[in-house]
CSV table of C-alpha atoms and ligand atoms in Angstrom, one decimal:
chain,number,residue,atom,x,y,z
W,45,MET,CA,1.8,17.2,-19.6
W,46,ALA,CA,-0.1,18.7,-16.9
W,47,LEU,CA,-1.6,17.0,-13.3
W,48,MET,CA,-3.8,14.3,-14.4
W,49,THR,CA,-7.4,14.9,-13.0
W,50,ALA,CA,-9.0,11.6,-11.9
W,51,LYS,CA,-10.9,11.2,-14.8
W,52,GLU,CA,-7.6,11.5,-17.2
W,53,TYR,CA,-6.2,8.6,-15.0
W,54,ILE,CA,-9.5,6.7,-15.0
W,55,GLU,CA,-9.4,6.5,-19.1
W,56,SER,CA,-6.1,7.0,-19.1
W,57,LEU,CA,-6.2,2.6,-17.7
W,58,ARG,CA,-9.0,2.3,-20.6
W,59,LYS,CA,-5.8,2.5,-23.1
W,60,LEU,CA,-3.9,0.4,-21.5
W,61,HIS,CA,-3.8,-3.5,-23.2
W,62,THR,CA,-2.9,-5.2,-19.8
W,63,ARG,CA,-3.8,-9.2,-18.7
W,64,VAL,CA,-5.7,-9.2,-16.1
W,65,TYR,CA,-7.7,-12.8,-15.5
W,66,MET,CA,-9.8,-13.5,-11.9
W,67,PHE,CA,-11.4,-16.5,-11.2
W,68,GLY,CA,-10.0,-18.3,-14.1
W,69,GLU,CA,-11.2,-16.2,-16.5
W,70,LYS,CA,-9.2,-13.5,-18.5
W,71,ILE,CA,-11.4,-9.8,-17.8
W,72,GLU,CA,-12.0,-7.3,-20.0
W,73,ASN,CA,-12.8,-4.5,-18.8
W,74,TRP,CA,-11.8,-4.8,-15.1
W,75,VAL,CA,-11.8,-0.9,-14.5
W,76,ASP,CA,-15.8,-2.0,-14.5
W,77,HIS,CA,-15.4,-4.4,-13.0
W,78,PRO,CA,-17.6,-4.6,-9.4
W,79,MET,CA,-13.7,-5.9,-8.2
W,80,ILE,CA,-12.0,-4.4,-9.5
W,81,ARG,CA,-13.6,-1.0,-10.1
W,82,PRO,CA,-13.3,0.1,-5.6
W,83,SER,CA,-9.1,-0.2,-6.0
W,84,VAL,CA,-9.3,2.3,-9.5
W,85,ASN,CA,-11.9,3.9,-7.4
W,86,CYS,CA,-8.8,4.7,-4.5
W,87,VAL,CA,-5.5,5.1,-6.7
W,88,ALA,CA,-8.0,8.2,-8.4
W,89,MET,CA,-8.6,9.6,-5.3
W,90,THR,CA,-5.0,10.4,-5.8
W,91,TYR,CA,-5.2,12.3,-8.4
W,92,ALA,CA,-8.5,13.8,-7.5
W,93,LEU,CA,-7.3,15.2,-3.9
W,94,ALA,CA,-3.9,16.8,-6.1
W,95,GLN,CA,-6.2,19.1,-8.3
W,96,GLU,CA,-8.2,20.8,-4.7
W,97,PRO,CA,-6.6,24.0,-4.0
W,98,GLU,CA,-7.4,23.0,-0.1
W,99,TYR,CA,-4.6,19.9,-0.5
W,100,GLU,CA,-2.2,21.1,-3.0
W,101,ASP,CA,0.7,21.9,-0.8
W,102,LEU,CA,0.3,18.2,1.0
W,103,MET,CA,-0.7,16.4,-2.9
W,104,THR,CA,1.5,18.0,-4.3
W,105,ALA,CA,5.9,19.6,-5.2
W,106,THR,CA,8.3,20.6,-6.6
W,107,SER,CA,10.7,18.3,-9.1
W,108,SER,CA,13.9,18.1,-8.3
W,109,LEU,CA,14.6,16.5,-12.1
W,110,THR,CA,11.6,19.6,-13.8
W,111,GLY,CA,11.1,22.9,-11.5
W,112,HIS,CA,7.9,21.3,-12.7
W,113,LYS,CA,5.3,21.6,-10.6
W,114,ILE,CA,5.0,17.1,-9.8
W,115,ASN,CA,2.5,15.1,-8.3
W,116,ARG,CA,3.8,14.1,-4.7
W,117,PHE,CA,3.2,10.8,-5.9
W,118,THR,CA,5.6,11.0,-7.4
W,119,HIS,CA,8.6,13.2,-6.0
W,120,LEU,CA,12.1,12.5,-4.6
W,121,HIS,CA,12.0,14.0,-1.8
W,122,GLN,CA,14.1,17.0,-0.6
W,123,SER,CA,14.1,17.5,2.4
W,124,ALA,CA,13.0,16.1,6.6
W,125,GLU,CA,9.9,18.9,5.5
W,126,ASP,CA,9.4,16.9,3.0
W,127,LEU,CA,9.0,13.5,4.9
W,128,VAL,CA,7.1,15.0,7.2
W,129,LYS,CA,4.5,15.9,4.5
W,130,LYS,CA,4.5,12.6,1.9
W,131,VAL,CA,3.0,11.1,5.8
W,132,LYS,CA,0.8,14.2,6.3
W,133,MET,CA,-0.8,12.6,2.9
W,134,GLN,CA,-1.4,9.9,3.2
W,135,ARG,CA,-3.2,10.5,6.4
W,136,LEU,CA,-5.3,12.0,4.6
W,137,LEU,CA,-6.0,9.5,1.9
W,138,GLY,CA,-6.8,7.2,4.3
W,139,GLN,CA,-9.4,9.4,6.0
W,140,LYS,CA,-10.7,9.7,2.5
W,141,THR,CA,-10.5,6.4,0.9
W,142,ALA,CA,-10.5,4.3,4.7
W,143,SER,CA,-8.4,1.8,2.6
W,144,CYS,CA,-5.3,1.1,0.7
W,145,PHE,CA,-4.9,3.5,-2.0
W,146,GLN,CA,-1.6,2.1,-3.5
W,147,ARG,CA,-0.3,4.8,-5.0
W,148,CYS,CA,2.8,4.8,-2.0
W,149,VAL,CA,4.8,1.8,-3.7
W,150,GLY,CA,5.7,3.5,-6.6
W,151,MET,CA,6.9,7.0,-4.4
W,152,ASP,CA,8.9,5.0,-1.9
W,153,ALA,CA,10.2,2.7,-4.9
W,154,PHE,CA,11.4,6.5,-7.1
W,155,ASN,CA,13.4,7.5,-3.8
W,156,ALA,CA,15.5,4.4,-2.5
W,157,VAL,CA,15.5,2.9,-7.0
W,158,TYR,CA,16.9,7.3,-7.4
W,159,SER,CA,19.2,6.9,-3.8
W,160,SER,CA,20.2,3.4,-4.5
W,161,THR,CA,21.5,3.4,-8.7
W,162,TYR,CA,23.5,7.1,-7.5
W,163,GLU,CA,26.1,4.3,-4.9
W,164,ILE,CA,26.0,2.0,-7.8
W,165,ASP,CA,27.5,4.2,-10.6
W,166,GLU,CA,29.8,5.6,-8.6
W,167,LYS,CA,31.6,2.6,-7.7
W,168,TYR,CA,30.8,0.4,-11.2
W,169,GLY,CA,30.3,3.8,-13.3
W,170,THR,CA,26.9,1.8,-14.4
W,171,HIS,CA,25.1,4.0,-16.3
W,172,TYR,CA,21.6,3.2,-13.7
W,173,HIS,CA,21.0,6.9,-12.4
W,174,GLU,CA,20.7,8.4,-15.2
W,175,ASN,CA,18.5,4.9,-17.3
W,176,PHE,CA,16.3,6.0,-13.6
W,177,LYS,CA,16.4,10.1,-13.6
W,178,LYS,CA,15.0,9.8,-17.2
W,179,PHE,CA,12.7,7.7,-16.8
W,180,LEU,CA,11.7,9.2,-13.1
W,181,THR,CA,11.0,12.6,-15.7
W,182,PHE,CA,8.9,10.7,-17.6
W,183,VAL,CA,6.9,9.1,-15.2
W,184,GLN,CA,6.8,13.0,-13.0
W,185,ASP,CA,5.2,14.7,-16.6
W,186,ASN,CA,3.1,12.0,-17.0
W,187,ASP,CA,1.8,12.1,-14.3
W,188,LEU,CA,2.0,8.2,-14.2
W,189,THR,CA,1.3,5.4,-11.2
W,190,VAL,CA,4.2,2.9,-11.4
W,191,ASP,CA,3.7,-0.1,-8.4
W,192,GLY,CA,6.8,-0.3,-7.7
W,193,ALA,CA,6.9,-4.7,-7.6
W,194,MET,CA,9.5,-6.3,-4.8
W,195,THR,CA,8.7,-9.0,-2.9
W,196,ASP,CA,8.9,-12.9,-4.9
W,197,PRO,CA,7.0,-16.4,-4.1
W,198,LYS,CA,10.6,-16.9,-2.5
W,199,GLY,CA,9.4,-20.8,-2.7
W,200,ASP,CA,12.4,-22.5,0.1
W,201,ARG,CA,13.0,-19.8,2.3
W,202,SER,CA,16.3,-22.1,3.5
W,203,LYS,CA,17.5,-20.7,-0.1
W,204,ALA,CA,19.3,-18.8,-1.4
W,205,PRO,CA,17.8,-17.3,-5.0
W,206,HIS,CA,19.6,-19.4,-7.1
W,207,ALA,CA,19.9,-22.6,-5.5
W,208,GLN,CA,16.7,-23.1,-5.7
W,209,ALA,CA,14.7,-26.3,-7.7
W,210,ASP,CA,12.9,-23.4,-9.8
W,211,PRO,CA,15.2,-20.5,-10.6
W,212,ASP,CA,11.9,-18.7,-11.4
W,213,MET,CA,11.5,-18.0,-8.2
W,214,TYR,CA,13.2,-15.2,-7.8
W,215,VAL,CA,12.9,-12.4,-10.8
W,216,HIS,CA,16.3,-12.9,-12.9
W,217,VAL,CA,17.2,-12.7,-16.1
W,218,VAL,CA,16.8,-15.6,-19.0
W,219,GLU,CA,19.7,-13.9,-21.4
W,220,ARG,CA,21.4,-11.0,-22.6
W,221,ARG,CA,21.7,-9.4,-25.2
W,222,PRO,CA,23.7,-6.5,-26.5
W,223,ASP,CA,19.9,-4.3,-26.0
W,224,GLY,CA,18.5,-4.9,-23.2
W,225,ILE,CA,17.7,-7.7,-21.0
W,226,VAL,CA,14.7,-11.3,-21.1
W,227,VAL,CA,13.4,-11.1,-17.2
W,228,CYS,CA,11.2,-14.2,-15.8
W,229,GLY,CA,9.6,-15.3,-12.6
W,230,ALA,CA,6.6,-13.4,-11.0
W,231,LYS,CA,5.7,-10.9,-7.8
W,232,CYS,CA,3.6,-11.6,-5.5
W,233,HIS,CA,0.5,-10.2,-3.4
W,234,GLN,CA,1.6,-6.6,-5.6
W,235,THR,CA,-0.5,-3.5,-4.1
W,236,GLY,CA,-2.0,-1.1,-7.0
W,237,SER,CA,-0.9,-3.2,-9.7
W,238,ILE,CA,-2.8,-3.3,-12.1
W,239,ASN,CA,-4.5,0.4,-11.8
W,240,SER,CA,-0.4,1.6,-12.5
W,241,HIS,CA,0.3,2.8,-15.7
W,242,TRP,CA,4.3,0.9,-15.1
W,243,HIS,CA,6.7,-1.1,-12.7
W,244,ILE,CA,9.7,-1.1,-11.4
W,245,PHE,CA,10.9,-4.4,-10.0
W,246,MET,CA,13.6,-4.3,-7.3
W,247,PRO,CA,15.4,-7.8,-5.9
W,248,THR,CA,13.8,-8.6,-3.0
W,249,ILE,CA,16.6,-10.0,-0.5
W,250,ALA,CA,20.4,-8.6,-0.2
W,251,MET,CA,22.6,-11.2,-2.0
W,252,GLY,CA,25.7,-12.9,-2.3
W,253,PRO,CA,27.9,-12.7,-5.5
W,254,GLU,CA,26.1,-16.2,-6.8
W,255,ASP,CA,22.4,-14.8,-7.6
W,256,ALA,CA,24.2,-12.0,-10.2
W,257,ASP,CA,21.3,-13.5,-12.3
W,258,TRP,CA,18.8,-12.7,-9.3
W,259,ALA,CA,20.1,-9.2,-8.9
W,260,VAL,CA,17.5,-7.0,-10.9
W,261,SER,CA,16.3,-4.2,-11.2
W,262,PHE,CA,14.4,-2.3,-14.2
W,263,ALA,CA,11.4,-0.9,-14.9
W,264,CYS,CA,8.6,-2.0,-17.6
W,265,PRO,CA,5.0,-1.5,-19.0
W,266,SER,CA,2.2,-2.8,-17.0
W,267,ASP,CA,0.8,-3.6,-19.7
W,268,ALA,CA,4.7,-5.4,-22.0
W,269,ASP,CA,4.1,-9.0,-23.9
W,270,GLY,CA,4.2,-12.3,-21.9
W,271,LEU,CA,3.5,-10.1,-18.4
W,272,TYR,CA,0.5,-10.8,-17.4
W,273,MET,CA,-1.8,-10.7,-13.4
W,274,ILE,CA,-4.1,-13.0,-11.8
W,275,TYR,CA,-5.9,-11.0,-8.9
W,276,GLY,CA,-6.2,-12.0,-5.2
W,277,ARG,CA,-9.6,-12.2,-3.6
W,278,GLN,CA,-10.2,-10.7,-0.7
W,279,SER,CA,-12.3,-12.0,2.9
W,280,CYS,CA,-16.7,-11.4,1.4
W,281,ASP,CA,-14.9,-9.5,-2.6
W,282,THR,CA,-18.2,-11.2,-3.8
W,283,ARG,CA,-20.3,-9.1,-3.1
W,284,LYS,CA,-18.8,-6.6,-4.4
W,285,MET,CA,-21.0,-8.5,-7.3
W,286,GLU,CA,-24.2,-9.3,-5.5
W,287,GLN,CA,-27.0,-6.5,-7.7
W,288,GLY,CA,-28.5,-3.6,-4.6
W,289,CYS,CA,-26.1,-5.6,-1.8
W,290,LEU,CA,-23.9,-1.9,-1.7
W,291,ILE,CA,-24.6,-1.7,2.8
W,292,ASP,CA,-23.5,-5.4,2.6
W,293,VAL,CA,-20.6,-4.2,1.2
W,294,GLY,CA,-19.4,-1.5,3.5
W,295,ASN,CA,-17.2,0.5,1.9
W,296,ALA,CA,-18.9,0.1,-1.7
W,297,LYS,CA,-16.6,2.8,-3.0
W,298,PHE,CA,-13.0,1.7,-1.8
W,299,GLY,CA,-10.7,-0.5,-1.8
W,300,GLY,CA,-7.3,-2.2,-1.6
W,301,GLN,CA,-6.0,-5.1,-4.8
W,302,GLU,CA,-3.5,-7.0,-5.1
W,303,ALA,CA,-1.9,-9.2,-6.9
W,304,LEU,CA,0.9,-11.9,-8.5
W,305,VAL,CA,2.4,-10.7,-11.2
W,306,VAL,CA,4.0,-13.3,-13.6
W,307,LEU,CA,6.9,-12.3,-15.7
W,308,ASP,CA,6.9,-15.0,-19.0
W,309,HIS,CA,9.9,-13.6,-21.0
W,310,VAL,CA,9.8,-9.7,-20.4
W,311,PHE,CA,12.3,-8.3,-22.5
W,312,ILE,CA,13.6,-5.4,-21.4
W,313,PRO,CA,15.5,-2.4,-23.3
W,314,ASN,CA,18.9,-1.5,-21.7
W,315,GLU,CA,17.4,2.0,-20.8
W,316,TYR,CA,15.5,1.3,-17.9
W,317,ILE,CA,17.4,-0.9,-16.1
W,318,PHE,CA,18.5,0.2,-13.1
W,319,LEU,CA,20.5,-3.3,-12.0
W,320,ASN,CA,21.7,-5.0,-13.9
W,321,GLY,CA,24.3,-8.2,-11.4
W,322,GLU,CA,25.5,-6.0,-8.9
W,323,THR,CA,24.8,-8.5,-6.0
W,324,GLU,CA,25.5,-6.6,-3.5
W,325,PHE,CA,23.7,-2.9,-3.6
W,326,ALA,CA,20.5,-5.8,-4.2
W,327,GLY,CA,19.8,-5.8,-0.3
W,328,MET,CA,20.5,-1.8,-0.6
W,329,ILE,CA,17.6,-1.6,-2.1
W,330,VAL,CA,15.0,-3.5,-0.3
W,331,GLU,CA,16.3,-1.9,2.8
W,332,ARG,CA,15.8,1.5,1.7
W,333,PHE,CA,12.2,0.6,-0.2
W,334,ALA,CA,10.9,-1.3,3.0
W,335,GLY,CA,12.1,1.7,4.7
W,336,TYR,CA,10.4,4.1,3.9
W,337,HIS,CA,6.8,1.6,2.9
W,338,ARG,CA,7.3,1.3,7.4
W,339,GLN,CA,7.5,5.6,6.6
W,340,SER,CA,4.1,5.0,5.6
W,341,TYR,CA,2.9,2.6,7.2
W,342,GLY,CA,2.8,4.9,9.6
W,343,GLY,CA,0.9,7.9,7.9
W,344,CYS,CA,-1.5,5.8,5.5
W,345,LYS,CA,-2.7,3.2,8.6
W,346,VAL,CA,-3.1,6.5,10.9
W,347,GLY,CA,-5.8,8.0,8.2
W,348,VAL,CA,-7.2,4.5,8.3
W,349,GLY,CA,-7.8,4.3,12.1
W,350,ASP,CA,-8.9,7.5,12.3
W,351,VAL,CA,-12.7,6.1,10.1
W,352,VAL,CA,-12.9,3.7,12.7
W,353,ILE,CA,-12.1,5.2,15.6
W,354,GLY,CA,-15.1,7.6,14.1
W,355,ALA,CA,-17.0,4.5,13.5
W,356,ALA,CA,-16.7,3.0,16.7
W,357,ALA,CA,-17.7,6.0,18.5
W,358,LEU,CA,-21.0,7.0,15.6
W,359,ALA,CA,-21.5,2.5,16.5
W,360,ALA,CA,-21.8,3.3,20.3
W,361,GLU,CA,-24.0,6.8,19.7
W,362,TYR,CA,-26.4,4.6,18.0
W,363,ASN,CA,-27.1,2.2,20.6
W,364,GLY,CA,-27.5,4.9,22.3
W,365,VAL,CA,-24.3,4.4,24.6
W,366,GLU,CA,-22.1,7.1,24.3
W,367,LYS,CA,-21.4,8.7,27.0
W,368,ALA,CA,-20.2,4.7,29.4
W,369,SER,CA,-17.1,5.4,31.0
W,370,ALA,CA,-16.0,2.8,29.7
W,371,VAL,CA,-17.1,2.9,26.3
W,372,LYS,CA,-15.0,6.4,25.9
W,373,ASP,CA,-12.2,5.5,28.2
W,374,LYS,CA,-11.8,2.5,24.7
W,375,LEU,CA,-12.0,4.6,21.8
W,376,ILE,CA,-10.0,6.8,24.3
W,377,GLU,CA,-7.4,3.7,23.9
W,378,MET,CA,-8.0,3.3,20.5
W,379,THR,CA,-6.3,7.2,19.4
W,380,HIS,CA,-3.9,6.4,21.6
W,381,LEU,CA,-2.9,3.5,19.8
W,382,ASN,CA,-4.1,5.6,16.2
W,383,GLU,CA,-1.9,8.9,17.4
W,384,THR,CA,1.3,7.2,18.5
W,385,LEU,CA,1.3,5.3,15.5
W,386,TYR,CA,1.3,8.5,13.9
W,387,CYS,CA,4.3,10.4,15.7
W,388,CYS,CA,6.3,7.1,14.6
W,389,GLY,CA,5.8,7.8,11.1
W,390,VAL,CA,6.4,12.1,12.0
W,391,ALA,CA,9.0,10.6,13.9
W,392,CYS,CA,11.0,9.1,11.2
W,393,SER,CA,9.9,12.0,8.7
W,394,CYS,CA,11.9,14.5,11.0
W,395,GLU,CA,14.7,12.3,11.8
W,396,GLY,CA,15.5,13.0,8.5
W,397,CYS,CA,18.7,12.3,6.5
W,398,PRO,CA,20.6,13.5,2.6
W,399,THR,CA,21.1,10.5,0.0
W,400,LYS,CA,24.2,10.9,-1.6
W,401,ALA,CA,21.8,11.3,-4.3
W,402,GLY,CA,20.3,14.2,-2.4
W,403,ASN,CA,16.7,12.5,-1.7
W,404,TYR,CA,15.7,12.7,1.6
W,405,GLN,CA,15.8,9.6,3.4
W,406,ILE,CA,13.9,8.6,6.5
W,407,ASP,CA,15.4,7.6,9.6
W,408,LEU,CA,15.7,3.5,9.2
W,409,LEU,CA,15.4,2.7,13.0
W,410,LEU,CA,12.4,5.3,13.5
W,411,ALA,CA,10.9,3.8,10.6
W,412,ASN,CA,10.7,0.0,11.8
W,413,VAL,CA,9.9,1.0,15.0
W,414,CYS,CA,6.4,3.2,13.4
W,415,LYS,CA,6.1,-0.7,11.3
W,416,GLN,CA,6.6,-3.1,14.3
W,417,ASN,CA,4.0,-0.8,16.3
W,418,VAL,CA,1.7,-0.8,13.2
W,419,THR,CA,2.7,-5.0,13.3
W,420,ARG,CA,0.2,-4.6,16.4
W,421,PHE,CA,-2.1,-2.1,17.2
W,422,PRO,CA,-4.2,-1.1,14.2
W,423,TYR,CA,-5.0,-5.0,15.9
W,424,GLU,CA,-6.1,-3.5,19.5
W,425,ILE,CA,-8.3,-0.5,17.4
W,426,VAL,CA,-10.6,-3.4,16.2
W,427,ARG,CA,-10.6,-5.2,18.5
W,428,LEU,CA,-11.6,-2.2,20.5
W,429,ALA,CA,-13.9,-1.7,17.6
W,430,GLU,CA,-15.5,-4.9,17.9
W,431,ASP,CA,-15.4,-5.0,21.2
W,432,ILE,CA,-18.5,-1.5,21.4
W,433,ALA,CA,-19.9,-2.1,17.9
W,434,GLY,CA,-21.4,-6.1,20.2
W,435,GLY,CA,-21.9,-9.1,18.3
W,436,LEU,CA,-24.4,-7.5,15.4
W,437,MET,CA,-21.8,-6.0,13.4
W,438,VAL,CA,-21.9,-10.2,12.6
W,439,THR,CA,-25.2,-11.7,12.7
W,440,MET,CA,-27.1,-8.6,11.4
W,441,PRO,CA,-29.4,-10.1,7.7
W,442,SER,CA,-28.2,-8.9,5.0
W,443,GLN,CA,-29.7,-5.6,3.0
W,444,LYS,CA,-32.5,-7.4,1.4
W,445,ASP,CA,-33.3,-8.7,3.6
W,446,PHE,CA,-34.7,-4.7,5.1
W,447,GLN,CA,-36.0,-4.0,1.5
W,448,SER,CA,-37.8,-7.1,1.4
W,449,ASP,CA,-42.2,-6.9,0.9
W,450,LEU,CA,-42.3,-10.5,1.5
W,451,PRO,CA,-44.8,-11.2,4.4
W,452,VAL,CA,-43.8,-12.4,6.8
W,453,GLY,CA,-45.8,-11.3,10.2
W,454,ARG,CA,-49.6,-12.8,11.4
W,455,GLU,CA,-50.4,-9.2,10.8
W,456,GLY,CA,-49.0,-9.8,7.3
W,457,GLU,CA,-45.0,-7.8,8.5
W,458,THR,CA,-43.2,-8.3,6.0
W,459,ILE,CA,-39.8,-9.3,6.4
W,460,GLY,CA,-38.4,-5.7,5.7
W,461,GLN,CA,-40.8,-4.4,8.5
W,462,ILE,CA,-39.8,-7.1,11.2
W,463,CYS,CA,-35.7,-6.2,10.6
W,464,GLN,CA,-36.8,-2.6,11.2
W,465,LYS,CA,-38.1,-3.4,13.9
W,466,TYR,CA,-35.5,-5.3,15.4
W,467,PHE,CA,-32.8,-3.6,14.4
W,468,ALA,CA,-34.4,-0.5,15.2
W,469,ALA,CA,-31.1,2.4,16.7
W,470,ARG,CA,-31.1,5.1,19.3
W,471,GLU,CA,-34.5,7.4,18.9
W,472,GLY,CA,-32.9,9.3,15.7
W,473,VAL,CA,-31.1,7.0,13.8
W,474,SER,CA,-32.1,5.3,10.7
W,475,THR,CA,-31.5,1.4,11.3
W,476,GLU,CA,-30.3,2.2,8.1
W,477,ASP,CA,-27.2,4.7,9.1
W,478,ARG,CA,-26.9,1.3,12.2
W,479,GLN,CA,-26.5,-1.1,9.4
W,480,ARG,CA,-24.4,1.1,7.1
W,481,ILE,CA,-22.1,1.6,10.4
W,482,MET,CA,-22.5,-2.0,11.1
W,483,ARG,CA,-21.3,-3.6,7.3
W,484,PHE,CA,-18.7,-0.8,7.5
W,485,LEU,CA,-16.7,-2.5,11.4
W,486,GLU,CA,-17.6,-5.4,10.1
W,487,ASN,CA,-15.6,-4.6,6.5
W,488,MET,CA,-12.5,-3.3,8.4
W,489,CYS,CA,-13.0,-5.4,10.8
W,490,LEU,CA,-12.6,-9.0,9.4
W,491,GLY,CA,-14.0,-8.1,5.6
W,492,ALA,CA,-12.6,-7.8,2.4
W,493,ALA,CA,-11.0,-4.2,4.2
W,494,ALA,CA,-8.9,-6.4,6.9
W,495,VAL,CA,-7.0,-6.5,4.0
W,496,GLY,CA,-5.7,-3.5,4.3
W,497,TYR,CA,-6.0,-3.0,8.1
W,498,ARG,CA,-5.1,-6.2,9.7
W,499,THR,CA,-3.0,-9.0,8.3
W,500,GLU,CA,-1.4,-6.0,5.4
W,501,SER,CA,-0.3,-4.1,8.5
W,502,MET,CA,0.9,-7.4,9.8
W,503,HIS,CA,2.9,-8.5,6.8
W,504,GLY,CA,2.9,-5.5,4.6
W,505,ALA,CA,6.1,-3.3,4.4
W,506,GLY,CA,8.1,-6.3,5.2
W,507,SER,CA,7.3,-9.2,8.6
W,508,PRO,CA,7.1,-8.1,12.3
W,509,GLN,CA,11.2,-10.1,12.0
W,510,ALA,CA,12.2,-9.2,9.3
W,511,GLN,CA,11.9,-4.7,11.3
W,512,ARG,CA,13.0,-7.0,14.2
W,513,ILE,CA,16.6,-7.9,12.3
W,514,MET,CA,16.2,-3.7,11.6
W,515,ILE,CA,16.3,-2.6,14.3
W,516,SER,CA,18.9,-4.6,16.1
W,517,ARG,CA,21.4,-3.6,13.5
W,518,GLN,CA,20.1,-0.6,14.2
W,519,GLY,CA,20.2,0.0,17.3
W,520,ASN,CA,23.6,-0.1,18.5
W,521,ILE,CA,23.5,-2.0,21.9
W,522,GLN,CA,27.7,-2.0,22.2
W,523,GLY,CA,26.7,2.6,22.0
W,524,LYS,CA,24.3,2.2,24.9
W,525,LYS,CA,27.4,-1.1,26.9
W,526,GLN,CA,29.4,2.3,27.2
W,527,LEU,CA,27.1,5.3,28.4
W,528,ALA,CA,26.0,2.5,30.9
W,529,LYS,CA,29.3,1.5,31.8
W,530,SER,CA,30.3,5.3,31.6
W,531,VAL,CA,27.6,5.9,34.1
W,532,ALA,CA,28.2,3.0,36.1
W,533,GLY,CA,32.3,4.7,37.0
W,534,ILE,CA,33.2,1.1,34.5
W,535,LYS,CA,37.2,1.8,33.2
W,536,GLU,CA,37.7,-0.2,30.3
J,732,LIG,FE1,0.4,3.8,0.5
J,732,LIG,FE2,-0.2,2.5,3.0
J,732,LIG,FE3,-1.5,1.3,0.6
J,732,LIG,FE4,0.8,1.0,1.1
J,732,LIG,S1,-0.2,-0.2,2.3
J,732,LIG,S2,0.9,1.0,-0.6
J,732,LIG,S3,1.4,2.5,1.9
J,732,LIG,S4,-2.0,3.1,2.2
J,733,LIG,FE1,1.3,-1.7,1.9
């Protein structure tokens, strides 16, 4: 099958029987739900841009499995150049949506599970790699979106999966049959889970021999029997449900999405299993998936940062202060921070190398440094954006006030006229444009989009401490000590 168009992607979601719950109710038409649709639109952009000749080189690739032209979001990276293109593609999508476009988790899962299954089979003579190749060929040929599901609820963090009071705190096998396994558990804050055709489940931590039933990885359709999702709410999310208030939403077209994905006795046929009890490989899958996703943030968050910087510059322009040296300096600082993140994303890609299975993996140390910076710099970027925007981004009356005909003044002036008068921008700039840019910044800095740009920058792809552990492991302090000894003339 050829690449799907954005429209075909959206229509393909309607054919699924995905069970979605929100506000205590089952949502039947979730594709058109005003709170969910912006996240569908975001993923649709990964299809739309792949159709544009201008972006063909970034958005598409040649499949290493079939030789077919595929969307890069389903690609196994074949070179360091591919890894760089991935980051550039993510920056592009961030620029076009100013949101999390969700499809990367699947791409990062493909690359991690592909190389890991090869090494599991090598040790145990299992057939996980063949299973995975067959599954990925199906995904590529049908241009599917797949959620990479890793984060378990984890219960008592001090205890291993097998030691939890409730065994469902980590996804696990509850029954083994000749034709497959039955699994229970859940994955938390799953990006893009509702919009995905399929899910790949992976373990979330390294495991010991007693955790065999929890060391499991598999693919399953999003509408599998026993699987359902409970939608995660975002700050100011119900603004999307207010009629005629699109300006107040800030970014009415695009948004991210997270959900709790529950597996209630879901049957997984053997052909979709990629790990089943080989505990020592759980850590490998986690480390590789996390590494790829930490690289991803050096692309997506940079693209979103580009839009935030642009919005701050516009806010300054509309207020008539764009020539002030203090404002210029803040924009320089924001750009410097944003491009530093991009440097890290590109660097860990350029330093990538082939895995035993043949696909390319990023340099893990640099990818972790990339993500560690992402846990900090977007916060400083939004702080500076708020500084430039001024308090109006959080005190401005609603769109309904700006449009209200209700007379309030002595001369019969309406609420709308009063708002227009007192919130006027500099000459030549409409009040509505000023409203739009303020609301956009509010959305990015502390509204629904802040989920993606702030908190996800902190915790997505692993919290800061997870990167520090990897940096300590990969940092080669012993080697550095040798360098110092050698230069300082210290003999062994
Ligand atoms: Fe992609 Fe970034 Fe969203 Fe992760 S946070 S899914 S890398 S856009
Ligand atoms: Fe993420």
